[in-house]
CSV table of C-alpha atoms in Angstrom, one decimal:
chain,number,residue,atom,x,y,z
A,1,UNK,CA,26.0,2.1,-1.8
A,2,UNK,CA,26.6,2.2,2.0
A,3,UNK,CA,24.1,0.4,4.2
A,4,UNK,CA,23.9,1.6,7.8
A,5,UNK,CA,21.3,-0.8,9.0
A,6,UNK,CA,20.4,-4.4,8.0
A,7,UNK,CA,17.7,-6.6,9.3
A,8,UNK,CA,17.3,-10.2,8.1
A,9,UNK,CA,14.4,-12.3,9.5
A,10,UNK,CA,14.1,-16.0,8.8
A,11,UNK,CA,10.7,-17.6,9.4
A,12,UNK,CA,10.5,-21.4,9.3
A,13,UNK,CA,7.0,-22.4,10.4
A,14,UNK,CA,7.8,-26.1,10.4
A,15,UNK,CA,10.5,-25.8,13.0
A,16,UNK,CA,10.7,-25.7,16.8
A,17,UNK,CA,12.6,-22.4,17.4
A,18,UNK,CA,14.3,-19.5,15.7
A,19,UNK,CA,17.6,-17.9,16.1
A,20,UNK,CA,18.7,-14.3,15.8
A,21,UNK,CA,22.0,-13.5,14.2
A,22,UNK,CA,23.2,-10.1,15.2
A,23,UNK,CA,25.9,-8.1,13.5
A,24,UNK,CA,27.9,-5.5,15.2
A,25,UNK,CA,26.6,-2.9,12.7
A,26,UNK,CA,22.9,-3.6,13.6
A,27,UNK,CA,22.2,-6.6,11.4
A,28,UNK,CA,19.9,-9.4,12.4
A,29,UNK,CA,18.9,-12.9,11.2
A,30,UNK,CA,15.9,-14.4,13.0
A,31,UNK,CA,15.6,-18.1,12.3
A,32,UNK,CA,12.6,-20.4,13.2
A,33,UNK,CA,14.5,-23.7,12.8
A,34,UNK,CA,18.0,-25.1,13.0
A,35,UNK,CA,17.3,-27.1,9.9
A,36,UNK,CA,20.4,-26.4,7.7
A,37,UNK,CA,18.7,-27.8,4.6
A,38,UNK,CA,16.5,-24.7,4.3
A,39,UNK,CA,18.5,-22.4,1.9
A,40,UNK,CA,19.0,-19.4,4.1
A,41,UNK,CA,22.2,-18.6,2.2
A,42,UNK,CA,20.1,-17.7,-0.8
A,43,UNK,CA,18.7,-14.6,1.0
A,44,UNK,CA,22.2,-13.6,2.1
A,45,UNK,CA,23.3,-13.6,-1.5
A,46,UNK,CA,20.4,-11.6,-2.8
A,47,UNK,CA,20.8,-7.9,-3.5
A,48,UNK,CA,23.4,-5.6,-2.0
A,49,UNK,CA,25.9,-7.1,0.5
A,50,UNK,CA,28.1,-4.1,1.1
A,51,UNK,CA,27.0,-3.9,4.7
A,52,UNK,CA,27.6,-7.6,5.4
A,53,UNK,CA,29.5,-8.2,8.6
A,54,UNK,CA,30.3,-11.2,10.8
A,55,UNK,CA,27.0,-12.4,12.3
A,56,UNK,CA,26.6,-13.9,15.8
A,57,UNK,CA,23.8,-16.4,16.4
A,58,UNK,CA,21.2,-16.3,19.2
A,59,UNK,CA,18.5,-19.0,19.6
A,60,UNK,CA,15.0,-17.9,20.6
A,61,UNK,CA,11.7,-19.6,21.3
A,62,UNK,CA,8.9,-19.4,18.7
A,63,UNK,CA,6.8,-17.9,21.5
A,64,UNK,CA,8.8,-14.7,21.4
A,65,UNK,CA,6.6,-11.8,20.6
A,66,UNK,CA,7.3,-8.3,19.3
A,67,UNK,CA,7.9,-5.7,22.0
A,68,UNK,CA,9.3,-2.2,21.6
A,69,UNK,CA,12.1,-3.2,24.0
A,70,UNK,CA,13.1,-6.2,21.8
A,71,UNK,CA,12.4,-4.5,18.5
A,72,UNK,CA,11.4,-7.5,16.5
A,73,UNK,CA,9.1,-10.6,16.7
A,74,UNK,CA,5.7,-12.0,15.8
A,75,UNK,CA,2.9,-9.4,16.2
A,76,UNK,CA,-0.9,-8.8,16.1
A,77,UNK,CA,-1.9,-12.5,15.6
A,78,UNK,CA,-0.7,-15.8,17.1
A,79,UNK,CA,2.7,-17.0,16.0
A,80,UNK,CA,2.7,-19.6,13.2
A,81,UNK,CA,2.6,-23.3,13.9
A,82,UNK,CA,3.3,-26.3,11.8
A,83,UNK,CA,-0.1,-26.4,10.2
A,84,UNK,CA,0.8,-23.6,7.8
A,85,UNK,CA,-2.9,-22.7,7.4
A,86,UNK,CA,-3.2,-19.3,9.1
A,87,UNK,CA,-1.9,-15.8,8.5
A,88,UNK,CA,0.7,-14.2,10.8
A,89,UNK,CA,2.6,-10.9,11.2
A,90,UNK,CA,6.2,-10.0,11.8
A,91,UNK,CA,7.3,-6.6,12.9
A,92,UNK,CA,10.7,-4.9,13.2
A,93,UNK,CA,11.4,-1.5,14.8
A,94,UNK,CA,13.1,0.7,12.2
A,95,UNK,CA,13.4,4.4,11.5
A,96,UNK,CA,11.3,6.2,8.9
A,97,UNK,CA,12.4,5.5,5.3
A,98,UNK,CA,12.2,3.0,2.5
A,99,UNK,CA,13.1,-0.7,3.1
A,100,UNK,CA,14.1,-3.3,0.6
A,101,UNK,CA,12.4,-6.5,1.6
A,102,UNK,CA,13.4,-9.9,0.2
A,103,UNK,CA,11.3,-12.9,1.1
A,104,UNK,CA,12.1,-16.6,0.7
A,105,UNK,CA,8.8,-18.4,0.1
A,106,UNK,CA,8.4,-22.1,0.4
A,107,UNK,CA,8.7,-25.1,2.8
A,108,UNK,CA,10.8,-28.2,2.6
A,109,UNK,CA,7.9,-30.4,3.6
A,110,UNK,CA,4.8,-28.6,2.4
A,111,UNK,CA,3.3,-27.0,-0.7
A,112,UNK,CA,2.5,-23.3,-0.3
A,113,UNK,CA,0.3,-20.5,-1.7
A,114,UNK,CA,1.5,-17.3,-0.1
A,115,UNK,CA,0.4,-13.7,-0.3
A,116,UNK,CA,2.5,-10.9,1.2
A,117,UNK,CA,1.3,-7.5,2.4
A,118,UNK,CA,2.9,-4.9,4.5
A,119,UNK,CA,1.9,-2.1,6.9
A,120,UNK,CA,-1.8,-1.2,6.4
A,121,UNK,CA,-2.7,-4.0,4.0
A,122,UNK,CA,-0.4,-2.8,1.1
A,123,UNK,CA,-0.3,-5.6,-1.4
A,124,UNK,CA,3.1,-6.8,-2.7
A,125,UNK,CA,2.8,-10.5,-3.7
A,126,UNK,CA,-0.4,-12.4,-4.4
A,127,UNK,CA,-1.0,-16.1,-4.3
A,128,UNK,CA,2.6,-17.3,-5.0
A,129,UNK,CA,2.7,-21.1,-5.4
A,130,UNK,CA,5.6,-23.2,-4.2
A,131,UNK,CA,5.9,-27.0,-4.5
A,132,UNK,CA,7.0,-29.2,-1.7
A,133,UNK,CA,10.7,-28.5,-1.2
A,134,UNK,CA,10.7,-25.5,-3.6
A,135,UNK,CA,11.9,-22.1,-2.4
A,136,UNK,CA,11.4,-18.8,-4.4
A,137,UNK,CA,12.8,-15.4,-3.6
A,138,UNK,CA,11.0,-12.1,-4.3
A,139,UNK,CA,12.1,-8.5,-3.5
A,140,UNK,CA,10.0,-5.4,-3.1
A,141,UNK,CA,10.4,-2.0,-1.3
A,142,UNK,CA,8.2,-0.8,1.6
A,143,UNK,CA,7.9,2.7,3.0
A,144,UNK,CA,7.6,3.1,6.7
A,145,UNK,CA,6.8,6.3,8.6
A,146,UNK,CA,5.7,7.9,11.9
A,147,UNK,CA,3.8,11.1,12.5
A,148,UNK,CA,7.0,12.9,13.7
A,149,UNK,CA,8.1,15.7,11.4
A,150,UNK,CA,10.7,17.3,13.7
A,151,UNK,CA,11.4,17.5,17.4
A,152,UNK,CA,8.7,20.1,17.7
A,153,UNK,CA,6.2,19.1,15.0
A,154,UNK,CA,4.1,16.0,14.1
A,155,UNK,CA,1.3,15.2,11.7
A,156,UNK,CA,-2.1,15.8,13.4
A,157,UNK,CA,-3.5,12.3,12.8
A,158,UNK,CA,-7.2,11.6,13.5
A,159,UNK,CA,-8.2,9.4,16.4
A,160,UNK,CA,-9.2,6.6,14.0
A,161,UNK,CA,-5.6,6.7,12.6
A,162,UNK,CA,-3.9,6.0,15.9
A,163,UNK,CA,-4.2,2.2,15.5
A,164,UNK,CA,-3.1,2.2,11.8
A,165,UNK,CA,0.0,0.2,11.1
A,166,UNK,CA,1.1,3.0,8.7
A,167,UNK,CA,1.7,5.4,11.5
A,168,UNK,CA,3.4,3.2,14.2
A,169,UNK,CA,7.1,2.9,14.9
A,170,UNK,CA,7.6,-0.5,13.3
A,171,UNK,CA,7.6,-2.1,9.9
A,172,UNK,CA,5.1,-4.9,9.7
A,173,UNK,CA,5.0,-7.7,7.2
A,174,UNK,CA,1.8,-9.8,6.8
A,175,UNK,CA,2.2,-13.4,5.6
A,176,UNK,CA,-1.1,-14.8,4.4
A,177,UNK,CA,-2.7,-16.9,1.6
A,178,UNK,CA,-4.4,-20.2,1.1
A,179,UNK,CA,-1.3,-22.0,2.4
A,180,UNK,CA,1.2,-19.3,3.7
A,181,UNK,CA,4.8,-20.6,3.6
A,182,UNK,CA,7.5,-18.0,4.2
A,183,UNK,CA,11.0,-19.3,5.1
A,184,UNK,CA,12.8,-16.0,5.5
A,185,UNK,CA,12.6,-12.3,5.3
A,186,UNK,CA,15.5,-9.9,4.7
A,187,UNK,CA,14.9,-6.2,5.4
A,188,UNK,CA,17.4,-3.4,4.8
A,189,UNK,CA,17.2,0.4,4.2
A,190,UNK,CA,17.1,1.6,0.6
A,191,UNK,CA,17.8,5.3,0.1
A,192,UNK,CA,18.4,4.9,-3.6
A,193,UNK,CA,15.1,4.1,-5.2
A,194,UNK,CA,12.6,6.9,-6.2
A,195,UNK,CA,9.7,7.3,-3.8
A,196,UNK,CA,6.2,7.7,-5.3
A,197,UNK,CA,4.2,9.7,-2.7
A,198,UNK,CA,0.4,9.3,-2.9
A,199,UNK,CA,-1.8,12.0,-1.5
A,200,UNK,CA,-5.6,12.1,-1.4
A,201,UNK,CA,-8.7,10.8,0.4
A,202,UNK,CA,-10.4,7.5,1.2
A,203,UNK,CA,-10.4,6.5,-2.5
A,204,UNK,CA,-6.5,6.4,-2.3
A,205,UNK,CA,-5.7,5.6,1.4
A,206,UNK,CA,-4.4,2.3,2.7
A,207,UNK,CA,-7.5,0.8,4.3
A,208,UNK,CA,-6.5,-1.4,7.3
A,209,UNK,CA,-9.7,-3.5,7.6
A,210,UNK,CA,-12.0,-5.5,5.5
A,211,UNK,CA,-14.0,-5.0,3.4
A,212,UNK,CA,-12.7,-1.6,2.5
A,213,UNK,CA,-9.8,-1.0,0.0
A,214,UNK,CA,-8.4,1.7,-2.2
A,215,UNK,CA,-6.2,1.8,-5.2
A,216,UNK,CA,-3.2,3.2,-3.4
A,217,UNK,CA,-2.7,0.0,-1.4
A,218,UNK,CA,-3.0,-2.2,-4.5
A,219,UNK,CA,-0.6,-0.5,-6.9
A,220,UNK,CA,2.7,-1.6,-5.2
A,221,UNK,CA,1.9,-5.2,-6.3
A,222,UNK,CA,2.5,-4.2,-10.0
A,223,UNK,CA,6.0,-2.8,-9.6
A,224,UNK,CA,9.4,-4.2,-8.9
A,225,UNK,CA,11.7,-3.2,-6.1
A,226,UNK,CA,13.2,-0.3,-8.0
A,227,UNK,CA,10.4,2.1,-6.9
A,228,UNK,CA,8.7,2.6,-3.6
A,229,UNK,CA,5.1,3.8,-2.9
A,230,UNK,CA,4.5,6.0,0.2
A,231,UNK,CA,0.8,6.3,0.6
A,232,UNK,CA,0.0,9.4,2.7
A,233,UNK,CA,-3.6,9.7,1.7
A,234,UNK,CA,-6.3,9.7,4.4
A,235,UNK,CA,-10.0,9.3,4.5
A,236,UNK,CA,-12.1,12.5,4.6
A,237,UNK,CA,-9.2,14.8,3.6
A,238,UNK,CA,-9.5,17.8,1.3
A,239,UNK,CA,-6.4,19.4,-0.4
A,240,UNK,CA,-6.3,22.2,2.1
A,241,UNK,CA,-7.0,20.1,5.2
A,242,UNK,CA,-4.3,17.7,4.1
A,243,UNK,CA,-1.9,20.6,4.2
A,244,UNK,CA,-3.1,22.0,7.5
A,245,UNK,CA,-2.8,18.7,9.2
A,246,UNK,CA,0.9,18.6,8.4
A,247,UNK,CA,0.6,15.6,6.0
A,248,UNK,CA,2.2,17.4,3.1
A,249,UNK,CA,5.0,18.8,5.3
A,250,UNK,CA,5.7,15.3,6.6
A,251,UNK,CA,5.9,13.9,3.0
A,252,UNK,CA,8.1,16.7,1.9
A,253,UNK,CA,10.4,16.1,4.8
A,254,UNK,CA,11.0,12.6,3.4
A,255,UNK,CA,11.2,13.6,-0.3
A,256,UNK,CA,14.4,13.7,-2.2
A,257,UNK,CA,15.1,15.0,-5.7
A,258,UNK,CA,13.7,12.8,-8.4
A,259,UNK,CA,10.7,11.6,-6.3
A,260,UNK,CA,7.1,11.9,-7.4
A,261,UNK,CA,3.9,13.1,-5.7
A,262,UNK,CA,0.5,12.0,-6.9
A,263,UNK,CA,-2.5,14.2,-5.9
A,264,UNK,CA,-6.1,12.9,-6.1
A,265,UNK,CA,-8.6,15.3,-4.4
A,266,UNK,CA,-12.1,16.5,-5.1
A,267,UNK,CA,-14.6,14.2,-3.3
A,268,UNK,CA,-14.5,16.1,-0.1
A,269,UNK,CA,-13.3,19.5,-1.4
A,270,UNK,CA,-16.6,20.0,-3.3
A,271,UNK,CA,-18.5,20.0,0.0
A,272,UNK,CA,-16.6,22.9,1.4
A,273,UNK,CA,-18.7,26.1,1.5
A,274,UNK,CA,-18.0,29.7,2.5
A,275,UNK,CA,-16.1,32.7,1.3
A,276,UNK,CA,-13.2,31.9,-1.0
A,277,UNK,CA,-14.3,28.3,-1.5
A,278,UNK,CA,-14.6,26.8,-5.0
A,279,UNK,CA,-13.0,24.6,-7.5
A,280,UNK,CA,-11.1,27.5,-9.2
A,281,UNK,CA,-10.4,29.3,-6.0
A,282,UNK,CA,-9.4,27.6,-2.7
A,283,UNK,CA,-9.1,24.2,-4.4
A,284,UNK,CA,-6.9,25.3,-7.3
A,285,UNK,CA,-4.8,27.3,-4.9
A,286,UNK,CA,-4.2,24.3,-2.7
A,287,UNK,CA,-3.2,22.2,-5.7
A,288,UNK,CA,-0.8,25.0,-6.7
A,289,UNK,CA,0.7,24.8,-3.2
A,290,UNK,CA,1.3,21.1,-3.6
A,291,UNK,CA,2.9,21.6,-7.0
A,292,UNK,CA,5.2,24.5,-5.9
A,293,UNK,CA,6.3,22.7,-2.7
A,294,UNK,CA,7.1,19.4,-4.5
A,295,UNK,CA,9.1,21.2,-7.2
A,296,UNK,CA,11.0,23.1,-4.6
A,297,UNK,CA,12.2,19.8,-3.2
A,298,UNK,CA,13.3,18.6,-6.6
A,299,UNK,CA,10.3,16.3,-7.0
A,300,UNK,CA,7.8,15.8,-9.8
A,301,UNK,CA,4.1,16.5,-9.2
A,302,UNK,CA,1.3,14.5,-10.9
A,303,UNK,CA,-2.4,15.4,-10.8
A,304,UNK,CA,-5.2,12.8,-10.8
A,305,UNK,CA,-8.9,13.5,-11.3
A,306,UNK,CA,-11.2,12.0,-8.7
A,307,UNK,CA,-12.7,8.6,-9.1
A,308,UNK,CA,-16.4,8.4,-10.1
A,309,UNK,CA,-19.0,7.6,-7.6
A,310,UNK,CA,-21.4,4.8,-8.5
A,311,UNK,CA,-24.2,7.1,-9.6
A,312,UNK,CA,-26.1,5.6,-12.6
A,313,UNK,CA,-28.9,7.0,-14.7
A,314,UNK,CA,-30.2,5.1,-17.8
A,315,UNK,CA,-27.1,2.9,-17.7
A,316,UNK,CA,-24.6,5.8,-17.6
A,317,UNK,CA,-22.5,7.1,-14.8
A,318,UNK,CA,-23.5,10.7,-13.9
A,319,UNK,CA,-21.0,13.3,-13.0
A,320,UNK,CA,-21.1,14.2,-9.2
A,321,UNK,CA,-18.0,16.3,-8.6
A,322,UNK,CA,-19.3,19.5,-10.1
A,323,UNK,CA,-16.4,21.5,-11.7
A,324,UNK,CA,-13.7,20.1,-9.5
A,325,UNK,CA,-12.3,17.6,-12.2
A,326,UNK,CA,-12.3,20.5,-14.7
A,327,UNK,CA,-10.3,22.5,-12.2
A,328,UNK,CA,-7.7,19.7,-12.0
A,329,UNK,CA,-7.4,19.7,-15.7
A,330,UNK,CA,-7.0,23.5,-15.7
A,331,UNK,CA,-4.3,23.5,-13.1
A,332,UNK,CA,-2.4,20.6,-14.8
A,333,UNK,CA,-2.4,22.5,-18.1
A,334,UNK,CA,-1.5,25.9,-16.5
A,335,UNK,CA,1.3,24.4,-14.5
A,336,UNK,CA,2.5,21.9,-17.1
A,337,UNK,CA,1.9,18.9,-14.8
A,338,UNK,CA,1.2,15.4,-16.0
A,339,UNK,CA,-2.4,14.4,-15.6
A,340,UNK,CA,-4.1,11.0,-15.0
A,341,UNK,CA,-7.8,11.3,-15.9
A,342,UNK,CA,-9.0,8.7,-13.4
A,343,UNK,CA,-12.6,10.1,-13.5
A,344,UNK,CA,-12.9,9.2,-17.1
A,345,UNK,CA,-11.3,5.8,-16.7
A,346,UNK,CA,-13.5,4.8,-13.8
A,347,UNK,CA,-16.5,6.0,-15.7
A,348,UNK,CA,-15.7,3.6,-18.5
A,349,UNK,CA,-14.9,0.9,-15.9
A,350,UNK,CA,-18.1,1.1,-14.0
A,351,UNK,CA,-20.3,1.4,-17.1
A,352,UNK,CA,-18.5,-1.7,-18.5
A,353,UNK,CA,-19.5,-3.6,-15.3
A,354,UNK,CA,-23.0,-2.2,-15.5
A,355,UNK,CA,-25.4,-0.7,-13.0
A,356,UNK,CA,-25.8,-4.0,-11.1
A,357,UNK,CA,-22.5,-5.5,-11.8
A,358,UNK,CA,-20.6,-2.4,-10.5
A,359,UNK,CA,-21.8,-3.1,-7.0
A,360,UNK,CA,-19.2,-5.8,-6.9
A,361,UNK,CA,-16.5,-3.1,-7.1
A,362,UNK,CA,-17.9,-1.2,-4.1
A,363,UNK,CA,-18.7,-2.1,-0.5
A,364,UNK,CA,-22.1,-3.7,-1.2
A,365,UNK,CA,-22.6,-6.7,1.1
A,366,UNK,CA,-25.8,-8.2,2.6
A,367,UNK,CA,-26.0,-8.3,6.4
A,368,UNK,CA,-24.1,-11.1,8.0
A,369,UNK,CA,-21.3,-11.2,5.4
A,370,UNK,CA,-18.8,-10.2,8.0
A,371,UNK,CA,-18.6,-10.7,11.8
A,372,UNK,CA,-20.6,-8.1,13.6
A,373,UNK,CA,-22.3,-6.9,10.4
A,374,UNK,CA,-25.9,-6.6,11.4
A,375,UNK,CA,-26.9,-4.2,8.6
A,376,UNK,CA,-26.6,-4.1,4.8
A,377,UNK,CA,-23.5,-2.3,3.5
A,378,UNK,CA,-24.3,-0.3,0.4
A,379,UNK,CA,-21.6,2.3,-0.2
A,380,UNK,CA,-21.3,3.9,-3.6
A,381,UNK,CA,-18.1,5.8,-3.0
A,382,UNK,CA,-15.7,3.4,-1.3
A,383,UNK,CA,-14.2,0.3,-3.0
A,384,UNK,CA,-13.7,-3.3,-2.0
A,385,UNK,CA,-10.5,-5.1,-2.9
A,386,UNK,CA,-11.7,-6.1,-6.3
A,387,UNK,CA,-12.7,-2.5,-7.2
A,388,UNK,CA,-9.5,-1.1,-5.7
A,389,UNK,CA,-7.4,-3.6,-7.8
A,390,UNK,CA,-9.2,-2.6,-11.0
A,391,UNK,CA,-8.7,1.1,-10.3
A,392,UNK,CA,-5.0,0.6,-9.6
A,393,UNK,CA,-4.8,-1.0,-13.1
A,394,UNK,CA,-6.5,2.1,-14.5
A,395,UNK,CA,-3.9,4.4,-12.7
A,396,UNK,CA,-1.1,2.3,-14.3
A,397,UNK,CA,-2.5,2.9,-17.7
A,398,UNK,CA,-2.7,6.6,-16.9
A,399,UNK,CA,1.0,6.5,-15.9
A,400,UNK,CA,1.8,4.9,-19.3
A,401,UNK,CA,-0.2,7.5,-21.2
A,402,UNK,CA,1.6,10.3,-19.3
A,403,UNK,CA,4.9,8.6,-20.2
A,404,UNK,CA,6.2,8.6,-16.6
A,405,UNK,CA,9.6,6.9,-16.7
A,406,UNK,CA,9.2,4.6,-13.7
A,407,UNK,CA,6.7,2.4,-15.7
A,408,UNK,CA,9.8,0.7,-16.9
A,409,UNK,CA,9.7,-1.0,-13.5
A,410,UNK,CA,6.4,-2.7,-13.9
A,411,UNK,CA,6.7,-6.4,-13.2
A,412,UNK,CA,7.0,-8.8,-16.1
A,413,UNK,CA,3.5,-10.3,-15.4
A,414,UNK,CA,1.7,-7.0,-15.7
A,415,UNK,CA,-0.5,-7.0,-18.8
A,416,UNK,CA,-2.1,-4.0,-20.6
A,417,UNK,CA,-5.5,-3.1,-19.2
A,418,UNK,CA,-8.5,-1.5,-20.8
A,419,UNK,CA,-11.1,-0.1,-18.4
A,420,UNK,CA,-13.8,-1.1,-20.9
A,421,UNK,CA,-12.8,-4.8,-20.4
A,422,UNK,CA,-12.4,-5.2,-16.6
A,423,UNK,CA,-11.2,-8.4,-15.0
A,424,UNK,CA,-14.0,-10.7,-14.0
A,425,UNK,CA,-15.0,-10.3,-10.3
A,426,UNK,CA,-15.6,-14.1,-10.2
A,427,UNK,CA,-11.9,-14.7,-11.1
A,428,UNK,CA,-10.6,-12.2,-8.6
A,429,UNK,CA,-9.1,-13.8,-5.4
A,430,UNK,CA,-8.4,-11.8,-2.3
A,431,UNK,CA,-7.0,-13.3,1.0
A,432,UNK,CA,-9.1,-11.4,3.5
A,433,UNK,CA,-7.5,-9.9,6.6
A,434,UNK,CA,-8.8,-11.1,10.0
A,435,UNK,CA,-9.5,-7.5,10.9
A,436,UNK,CA,-12.9,-6.1,10.0
A,437,UNK,CA,-14.5,-2.7,10.4
A,438,UNK,CA,-18.2,-1.9,9.8
A,439,UNK,CA,-17.9,1.8,10.2
A,440,UNK,CA,-17.4,3.4,6.8
A,441,UNK,CA,-14.3,5.6,6.1
A,442,UNK,CA,-14.6,9.4,6.5
A,443,UNK,CA,-15.8,11.2,3.4
A,444,UNK,CA,-18.2,10.1,0.6
């Protein structure tokens, strides 16, 4: 396969400077140290090398920061230092598309425990341990996009979205963890792997700030580099507003034959009133539009029923979505589309956690838990990282039940999951982002 663009970034936090190796075809190697004992060559040998070209070296200062003019560098937070005890971000300016990312984790002089996320807090690697002097390589695939559809069209993003990493003109990698140690990052375009587009609302979207999270940003962690998730969901969206904002058109502009599109709507659609509105009317028509458009592009549509709200009565979750989940079932059967019944799985999950225990899956926090939080947070619709992680595991089980072929690319450490036996919240570990938002997402 031909590679037209290659970016390789080496990050050595124990060093005094990094160098950039620039190939005539647009390849780069950014290096934080001149220490030749760090196994940079391992990254160069990983994956496809058909675009390899002679590289010329350039030494830079560790104080170099990302700018649009430079096109790469540390971003958002302070650059790393020798302590290895704080998170940092690296950004590179690349066109829209999927990018295969290979990270070399470890440090010649320090132990490490490293978590890697990308763009708007999409989880890829969690708490990877490395011994002193040990280096481990991992590869995953990240989708990057901008609002641009064509020279004359763009997605009509909301004001709150303008600062989202998902929509800017660069690909951003977050290195965090109890002891983050990343020695190198290789980034190259990958036009081969199938893209799994996610569409929906705040229960699916990549949430940028703590303590909010959704299943769409957790699910990449469970798959290898042979699939790529592109999360186009946005808080507050209905199926028809998603279409009108140009979000579907943007996703379709990036879709290739063999890709998939997952559609989870209903939370906000049920609140729409007026002539022609209703689960079996405007809502079903919008879902049919998604299905027809995806199939016209050679893609595969998958319908998902909405997640349950935390609405208990006598220890049981009560239905709150009216006839909208039934309409999803009806459209799926009529159009012969695979269905993931996330409403049923989240009902089982929340009832297993219990009326009180299920608060630990949602944004329920006493005042003062987060900086600037002067009021109690008690949201029964939106999830925290633990809840989002559990629901992502539910979605994976739904993918298996639907016999979707890409489940062959689940990582080896992914175990079967039963919503009736959720993971313990006490055992769940999440490396919190330094960015916090107290305003709840749109929709409920």
